[in-house]
mmCIF file of C-alpha atoms in Angstrom:
data_model
loop_
_atom_site.group_PDB
_atom_site.id
_atom_site.type_symbol
_atom_site.label_atom_id
_atom_site.label_comp_id
_atom_site.label_asym_id
_atom_site.label_seq_id
_atom_site.Cartn_x
_atom_site.Cartn_y
_atom_site.Cartn_z
ATOM 1 C CA UNK I 1 103.279 99.980 119.263
ATOM 2 C CA UNK I 2 101.686 98.645 122.451
ATOM 3 C CA UNK I 3 98.953 96.056 122.721
ATOM 4 C CA UNK I 4 95.528 97.595 123.363
ATOM 5 C CA UNK I 5 92.883 96.482 125.862
ATOM 6 C CA UNK I 6 89.110 96.393 125.415
ATOM 7 C CA UNK I 7 87.090 99.062 127.218
ATOM 8 C CA UNK I 8 83.316 99.515 126.948
ATOM 9 C CA UNK I 9 81.503 102.534 128.408
ATOM 10 C CA UNK I 10 77.820 103.422 128.304
ATOM 11 C CA UNK I 11 77.526 107.070 127.241
ATOM 12 C CA UNK I 12 73.785 107.564 127.126
ATOM 13 C CA UNK I 13 70.406 105.889 127.301
ATOM 14 C CA UNK I 14 66.863 106.985 126.573
ATOM 15 C CA UNK I 15 65.462 108.681 129.722
ATOM 16 C CA UNK I 16 62.545 107.022 131.549
ATOM 17 C CA UNK I 17 63.110 103.895 129.479
ATOM 18 C CA UNK I 18 60.713 101.620 131.375
ATOM 19 C CA UNK I 19 57.905 104.177 131.267
ATOM 20 C CA UNK I 20 58.459 104.849 127.567
ATOM 21 C CA UNK I 21 58.261 101.162 126.674
ATOM 22 C CA UNK I 22 55.229 100.738 128.935
ATOM 23 C CA UNK I 23 53.456 103.689 127.288
ATOM 24 C CA UNK I 24 54.186 102.299 123.835
ATOM 25 C CA UNK I 25 52.842 98.867 124.766
ATOM 26 C CA UNK I 26 49.734 100.348 126.387
ATOM 27 C CA UNK I 27 49.045 102.393 123.276
ATOM 28 C CA UNK I 28 48.857 99.153 121.311
ATOM 29 C CA UNK I 29 46.222 97.624 123.599
ATOM 30 C CA UNK I 30 44.310 100.589 125.030
ATOM 31 C CA UNK I 31 41.725 102.997 123.533
ATOM 32 C CA UNK I 32 43.319 105.783 125.564
ATOM 33 C CA UNK I 33 46.037 108.204 124.478
ATOM 34 C CA UNK I 34 49.650 107.599 125.539
ATOM 35 C CA UNK I 35 50.163 111.358 125.674
ATOM 36 C CA UNK I 36 47.676 111.616 128.541
ATOM 37 C CA UNK I 37 49.084 108.557 130.302
ATOM 38 C CA UNK I 38 52.669 109.856 130.177
ATOM 39 C CA UNK I 39 52.460 112.438 133.014
ATOM 40 C CA UNK I 40 50.969 109.773 135.292
ATOM 41 C CA UNK I 41 53.876 107.436 134.543
ATOM 42 C CA UNK I 42 56.470 110.088 135.290
ATOM 43 C CA UNK I 43 54.731 111.138 138.514
ATOM 44 C CA UNK I 44 54.735 107.588 139.860
ATOM 45 C CA UNK I 45 50.970 106.981 139.737
ATOM 46 C CA UNK I 46 51.836 103.672 138.091
ATOM 47 C CA UNK I 47 54.785 102.090 139.890
ATOM 48 C CA UNK I 48 57.910 101.028 138.037
ATOM 49 C CA UNK I 49 57.313 97.491 139.301
ATOM 50 C CA UNK I 50 53.832 97.405 137.761
ATOM 51 C CA UNK I 51 55.142 98.829 134.501
ATOM 52 C CA UNK I 52 57.970 96.292 134.358
ATOM 53 C CA UNK I 53 55.596 93.413 135.138
ATOM 54 C CA UNK I 54 53.278 94.459 132.315
ATOM 55 C CA UNK I 55 56.195 94.770 129.882
ATOM 56 C CA UNK I 56 57.521 91.347 130.829
ATOM 57 C CA UNK I 57 54.169 89.660 130.216
ATOM 58 C CA UNK I 58 53.763 91.250 126.789
ATOM 59 C CA UNK I 59 57.305 90.373 125.776
ATOM 60 C CA UNK I 60 56.616 86.731 126.585
ATOM 61 C CA UNK I 61 53.904 86.779 123.922
ATOM 62 C CA UNK I 62 56.502 87.651 121.283
ATOM 63 C CA UNK I 63 55.402 91.262 120.797
ATOM 64 C CA UNK I 64 58.633 93.253 121.038
ATOM 65 C CA UNK I 65 58.549 96.109 118.505
ATOM 66 C CA UNK I 66 57.801 98.837 121.147
ATOM 67 C CA UNK I 67 61.236 98.299 122.705
ATOM 68 C CA UNK I 68 62.669 99.992 119.608
ATOM 69 C CA UNK I 69 61.726 103.352 121.142
ATOM 70 C CA UNK I 70 64.599 103.031 123.636
ATOM 71 C CA UNK I 71 68.227 103.376 122.511
ATOM 72 C CA UNK I 72 71.643 103.109 124.143
ATOM 73 C CA UNK I 73 74.947 104.624 123.066
ATOM 74 C CA UNK I 74 78.302 103.002 123.845
ATOM 75 C CA UNK I 75 81.894 104.146 123.444
ATOM 76 C CA UNK I 76 84.294 101.278 122.795
ATOM 77 C CA UNK I 77 88.067 101.261 122.468
ATOM 78 C CA UNK I 78 90.671 98.531 122.242
ATOM 79 C CA UNK I 79 88.965 96.742 119.347
ATOM 80 C CA UNK I 80 90.442 95.695 116.032
ATOM 81 C CA UNK I 81 89.453 96.596 112.514
ATOM 82 C CA UNK I 82 88.596 92.898 112.155
ATOM 83 C CA UNK I 83 85.914 93.394 114.817
ATOM 84 C CA UNK I 84 84.512 96.613 113.366
ATOM 85 C CA UNK I 85 84.100 94.956 109.947
ATOM 86 C CA UNK I 86 81.776 92.483 111.672
ATOM 87 C CA UNK I 87 80.091 95.123 113.808
ATOM 88 C CA UNK I 88 78.877 97.311 110.958
ATOM 89 C CA UNK I 89 76.996 94.361 109.482
ATOM 90 C CA UNK I 90 74.418 95.120 112.182
ATOM 91 C CA UNK I 91 72.724 97.746 110.043
ATOM 92 C CA UNK I 92 69.967 99.024 112.351
ATOM 93 C CA UNK I 93 72.468 101.084 114.303
ATOM 94 C CA UNK I 94 74.546 104.249 114.087
ATOM 95 C CA UNK I 95 78.347 104.226 114.117
ATOM 96 C CA UNK I 96 81.079 106.841 114.455
ATOM 97 C CA UNK I 97 84.520 105.297 114.016
ATOM 98 C CA UNK I 98 87.990 106.724 114.480
ATOM 99 C CA UNK I 99 89.349 107.615 111.045
ATOM 100 C CA UNK I 100 92.653 106.186 109.844
ATOM 101 C CA UNK I 101 92.591 108.903 107.198
ATOM 102 C CA UNK I 102 92.800 111.775 109.668
ATOM 103 C CA UNK I 103 94.352 110.191 112.769
ATOM 104 C CA UNK I 104 98.117 109.671 112.648
ATOM 105 C CA UNK I 105 98.877 105.952 113.114
ATOM 106 C CA UNK I 106 102.674 106.056 113.488
ATOM 107 C CA UNK I 107 102.341 104.640 117.001
ATOM 108 C CA UNK I 108 99.196 102.573 116.397
ATOM 109 C CA UNK I 109 98.122 100.119 119.051
ATOM 110 C CA UNK I 110 97.061 96.606 118.118
ATOM 111 C CA UNK I 111 94.912 93.728 119.305
ATOM 112 C CA UNK I 112 96.762 90.509 120.161
ATOM 113 C CA UNK I 113 94.600 87.375 119.689
ATOM 114 C CA UNK I 114 94.756 85.078 122.741
ATOM 115 C CA UNK I 115 95.593 82.054 120.591
ATOM 116 C CA UNK I 116 98.695 83.858 119.305
ATOM 117 C CA UNK I 117 99.592 85.183 122.757
ATOM 118 C CA UNK I 118 99.543 81.608 124.083
ATOM 119 C CA UNK I 119 102.331 80.488 121.719
ATOM 120 C CA UNK I 120 105.576 82.315 122.556
ATOM 121 C CA UNK I 121 107.125 82.038 119.081
ATOM 122 C CA UNK I 122 103.848 83.119 117.433
ATOM 123 C CA UNK I 123 103.538 86.080 119.802
ATOM 124 C CA UNK I 124 107.112 87.130 119.063
ATOM 125 C CA UNK I 125 106.588 86.909 115.299
ATOM 126 C CA UNK I 126 103.296 88.817 115.530
ATOM 127 C CA UNK I 127 104.834 91.628 117.552
ATOM 128 C CA UNK I 128 107.820 91.812 115.194
ATOM 129 C CA UNK I 129 105.449 92.238 112.282
ATOM 130 C CA UNK I 130 103.457 94.947 114.069
ATOM 131 C CA UNK I 131 106.700 96.828 114.629
ATOM 132 C CA UNK I 132 107.652 96.473 110.972
ATOM 133 C CA UNK I 133 104.236 97.739 109.864
ATOM 134 C CA UNK I 134 104.710 100.797 112.053
ATOM 135 C CA UNK I 135 108.086 101.515 110.499
ATOM 136 C CA UNK I 136 106.765 101.070 106.949
ATOM 137 C CA UNK I 137 103.808 103.323 107.709
ATOM 138 C CA UNK I 138 106.128 106.001 109.074
ATOM 139 C CA UNK I 139 108.444 105.703 106.049
ATOM 140 C CA UNK I 140 105.571 105.971 103.586
ATOM 141 C CA UNK I 141 104.083 108.896 105.469
ATOM 142 C CA UNK I 142 107.406 110.737 105.294
ATOM 143 C CA UNK I 143 107.918 109.941 101.607
ATOM 144 C CA UNK I 144 104.402 111.013 100.683
ATOM 145 C CA UNK I 145 104.682 114.230 102.668
ATOM 146 C CA UNK I 146 107.906 115.139 100.870
ATOM 147 C CA UNK I 147 106.339 114.322 97.499
ATOM 148 C CA UNK I 148 103.629 116.890 98.059
ATOM 149 C CA UNK I 149 100.796 114.926 99.672
ATOM 150 C CA UNK I 150 101.193 116.927 102.867
ATOM 151 C CA UNK I 151 98.428 116.344 105.406
ATOM 152 C CA UNK I 152 96.879 113.775 103.053
ATOM 153 C CA UNK I 153 99.799 111.377 103.439
ATOM 154 C CA UNK I 154 97.898 109.432 106.106
ATOM 155 C CA UNK I 155 95.118 108.402 103.730
ATOM 156 C CA UNK I 156 97.581 106.494 101.533
ATOM 157 C CA UNK I 157 100.036 105.295 104.185
ATOM 158 C CA UNK I 158 97.132 103.668 106.049
ATOM 159 C CA UNK I 159 96.853 100.989 103.347
ATOM 160 C CA UNK I 160 99.612 99.003 105.080
ATOM 161 C CA UNK I 161 97.843 98.943 108.454
ATOM 162 C CA UNK I 162 96.658 95.443 109.502
ATOM 163 C CA UNK I 163 93.243 94.282 110.683
ATOM 164 C CA UNK I 164 94.830 94.031 114.135
ATOM 165 C CA UNK I 165 95.145 97.834 114.269
ATOM 166 C CA UNK I 166 93.236 99.221 117.234
ATOM 167 C CA UNK I 167 90.113 101.281 116.596
ATOM 168 C CA UNK I 168 87.598 103.263 118.616
ATOM 169 C CA UNK I 169 83.879 103.602 117.958
ATOM 170 C CA UNK I 170 80.742 105.227 119.291
ATOM 171 C CA UNK I 171 77.638 103.211 118.458
ATOM 172 C CA UNK I 172 73.941 103.548 119.125
ATOM 173 C CA UNK I 173 71.386 100.747 118.913
ATOM 174 C CA UNK I 174 67.767 100.439 119.948
ATOM 175 C CA UNK I 175 66.813 97.686 122.363
ATOM 176 C CA UNK I 176 65.397 95.370 119.727
ATOM 177 C CA UNK I 177 68.606 95.598 117.686
ATOM 178 C CA UNK I 178 70.666 95.058 120.831
ATOM 179 C CA UNK I 179 68.740 91.903 121.712
ATOM 180 C CA UNK I 180 69.373 90.576 118.187
ATOM 181 C CA UNK I 181 73.036 91.580 118.449
ATOM 182 C CA UNK I 182 73.428 89.682 121.723
ATOM 183 C CA UNK I 183 71.657 86.606 120.342
ATOM 184 C CA UNK I 184 74.266 86.343 117.606
ATOM 185 C CA UNK I 185 77.419 87.722 119.181
ATOM 186 C CA UNK I 186 77.154 86.243 122.693
ATOM 187 C CA UNK I 187 76.977 82.794 121.118
ATOM 188 C CA UNK I 188 80.000 80.542 121.692
ATOM 189 C CA UNK I 189 80.404 80.308 117.921
ATOM 190 C CA UNK I 190 80.837 84.065 117.533
ATOM 191 C CA UNK I 191 84.385 85.297 116.946
ATOM 192 C CA UNK I 192 86.152 85.663 120.296
ATOM 193 C CA UNK I 193 86.757 89.422 120.168
ATOM 194 C CA UNK I 194 83.256 90.586 119.284
ATOM 195 C CA UNK I 195 81.832 88.019 121.733
ATOM 196 C CA UNK I 196 83.910 89.540 124.542
ATOM 197 C CA UNK I 197 82.656 93.015 123.664
ATOM 198 C CA UNK I 198 79.042 91.843 123.434
ATOM 199 C CA UNK I 199 79.140 90.272 126.895
ATOM 200 C CA UNK I 200 80.586 93.478 128.388
ATOM 201 C CA UNK I 201 77.774 95.493 126.796
ATOM 202 C CA UNK I 202 75.152 93.022 127.992
ATOM 203 C CA UNK I 203 76.473 93.103 131.558
ATOM 204 C CA UNK I 204 76.015 96.885 131.587
ATOM 205 C CA UNK I 205 72.506 96.743 130.134
ATOM 206 C CA UNK I 206 71.330 94.030 132.523
ATOM 207 C CA UNK I 207 71.947 96.565 135.276
ATOM 208 C CA UNK I 208 70.510 99.526 133.326
ATOM 209 C CA UNK I 209 67.292 97.924 132.065
ATOM 210 C CA UNK I 210 66.780 94.435 133.536
ATOM 211 C CA UNK I 211 63.160 94.149 132.370
ATOM 212 C CA UNK I 212 64.464 94.000 128.798
ATOM 213 C CA UNK I 213 67.944 92.544 129.127
ATOM 214 C CA UNK I 214 67.875 90.164 132.100
ATOM 215 C CA UNK I 215 67.060 87.288 129.727
ATOM 216 C CA UNK I 216 69.036 88.578 126.739
ATOM 217 C CA UNK I 217 71.985 86.564 125.507
ATOM 218 C CA UNK I 218 72.709 83.728 123.086
ATOM 219 C CA UNK I 219 69.719 82.782 120.950
ATOM 220 C CA UNK I 220 69.856 79.166 122.124
ATOM 221 C CA UNK I 221 69.026 80.243 125.677
ATOM 222 C CA UNK I 222 65.782 81.851 124.517
ATOM 223 C CA UNK I 223 64.858 78.933 122.242
ATOM 224 C CA UNK I 224 66.069 76.166 124.602
ATOM 225 C CA UNK I 225 67.687 74.471 121.613
ATOM 226 C CA UNK I 226 70.588 75.167 119.269
ATOM 227 C CA UNK I 227 69.446 76.731 115.976
ATOM 228 C CA UNK I 228 72.850 76.267 114.334
ATOM 229 C CA UNK I 229 72.211 72.699 113.224
ATOM 230 C CA UNK I 230 74.289 69.546 113.655
ATOM 231 C CA UNK I 231 77.258 70.816 111.645
ATOM 232 C CA UNK I 232 77.796 74.031 113.609
ATOM 233 C CA UNK I 233 76.430 73.436 117.118
ATOM 234 C CA UNK I 234 78.807 73.955 120.047
ATOM 235 C CA UNK I 235 76.980 71.252 121.993
ATOM 236 C CA UNK I 236 75.740 73.508 124.804
ATOM 237 C CA UNK I 237 72.092 72.986 123.887
ATOM 238 C CA UNK I 238 70.239 70.089 122.227
ATOM 239 C CA UNK I 239 69.392 70.413 118.541
ATOM 240 C CA UNK I 240 65.850 71.297 117.533
ATOM 241 C CA UNK I 241 65.346 67.818 116.064
#
């Protein structure tokens, strides 16, 4: 069972994202009809720079709901079940996750925490245990198959798989949800694995849609103070008090 590595790929994004957000914002503040404005935006009558400038100014006022019209879809592999349990708590999103019920896990990959990797004896013990889990899974799968479970053996054998077991997901979030996700998960206090994934996603989106994501990141950077309070602050930013 080899160690797995994180990989994040952008699969899809809403076409003409800047123009769509611009049209939605303009609809909020204009007596005109966005449906009539749309062809002008696509033809270039209103430059992308002008659209982005308008969006930026409105966002500074705190009005951000129109960015929900734009979504991005990512494929991620090399993440643990421990991470995906955290990920699905972000409920304004869609997830498709690799099934341990249907996918054979005899040779499952795993995620090795850096803190364990840094201690040779801990790393050795961890890897020994992963190997033992694989053998137990295989034994149970064989026993269950012989007992009549057949193709359904996986759904019971999987109960021995650890949170370190590697998983793969496809997820879709709108821009507003992504900004919230980055505020929480790019924070230094976020768990190391989901923080690493969040920063990889943010790096991609800063290139894809800078007008929305160039300033996205930990919540403290937007607020200019740490909202975690004295007990939990990492010390990067001053407290609100």
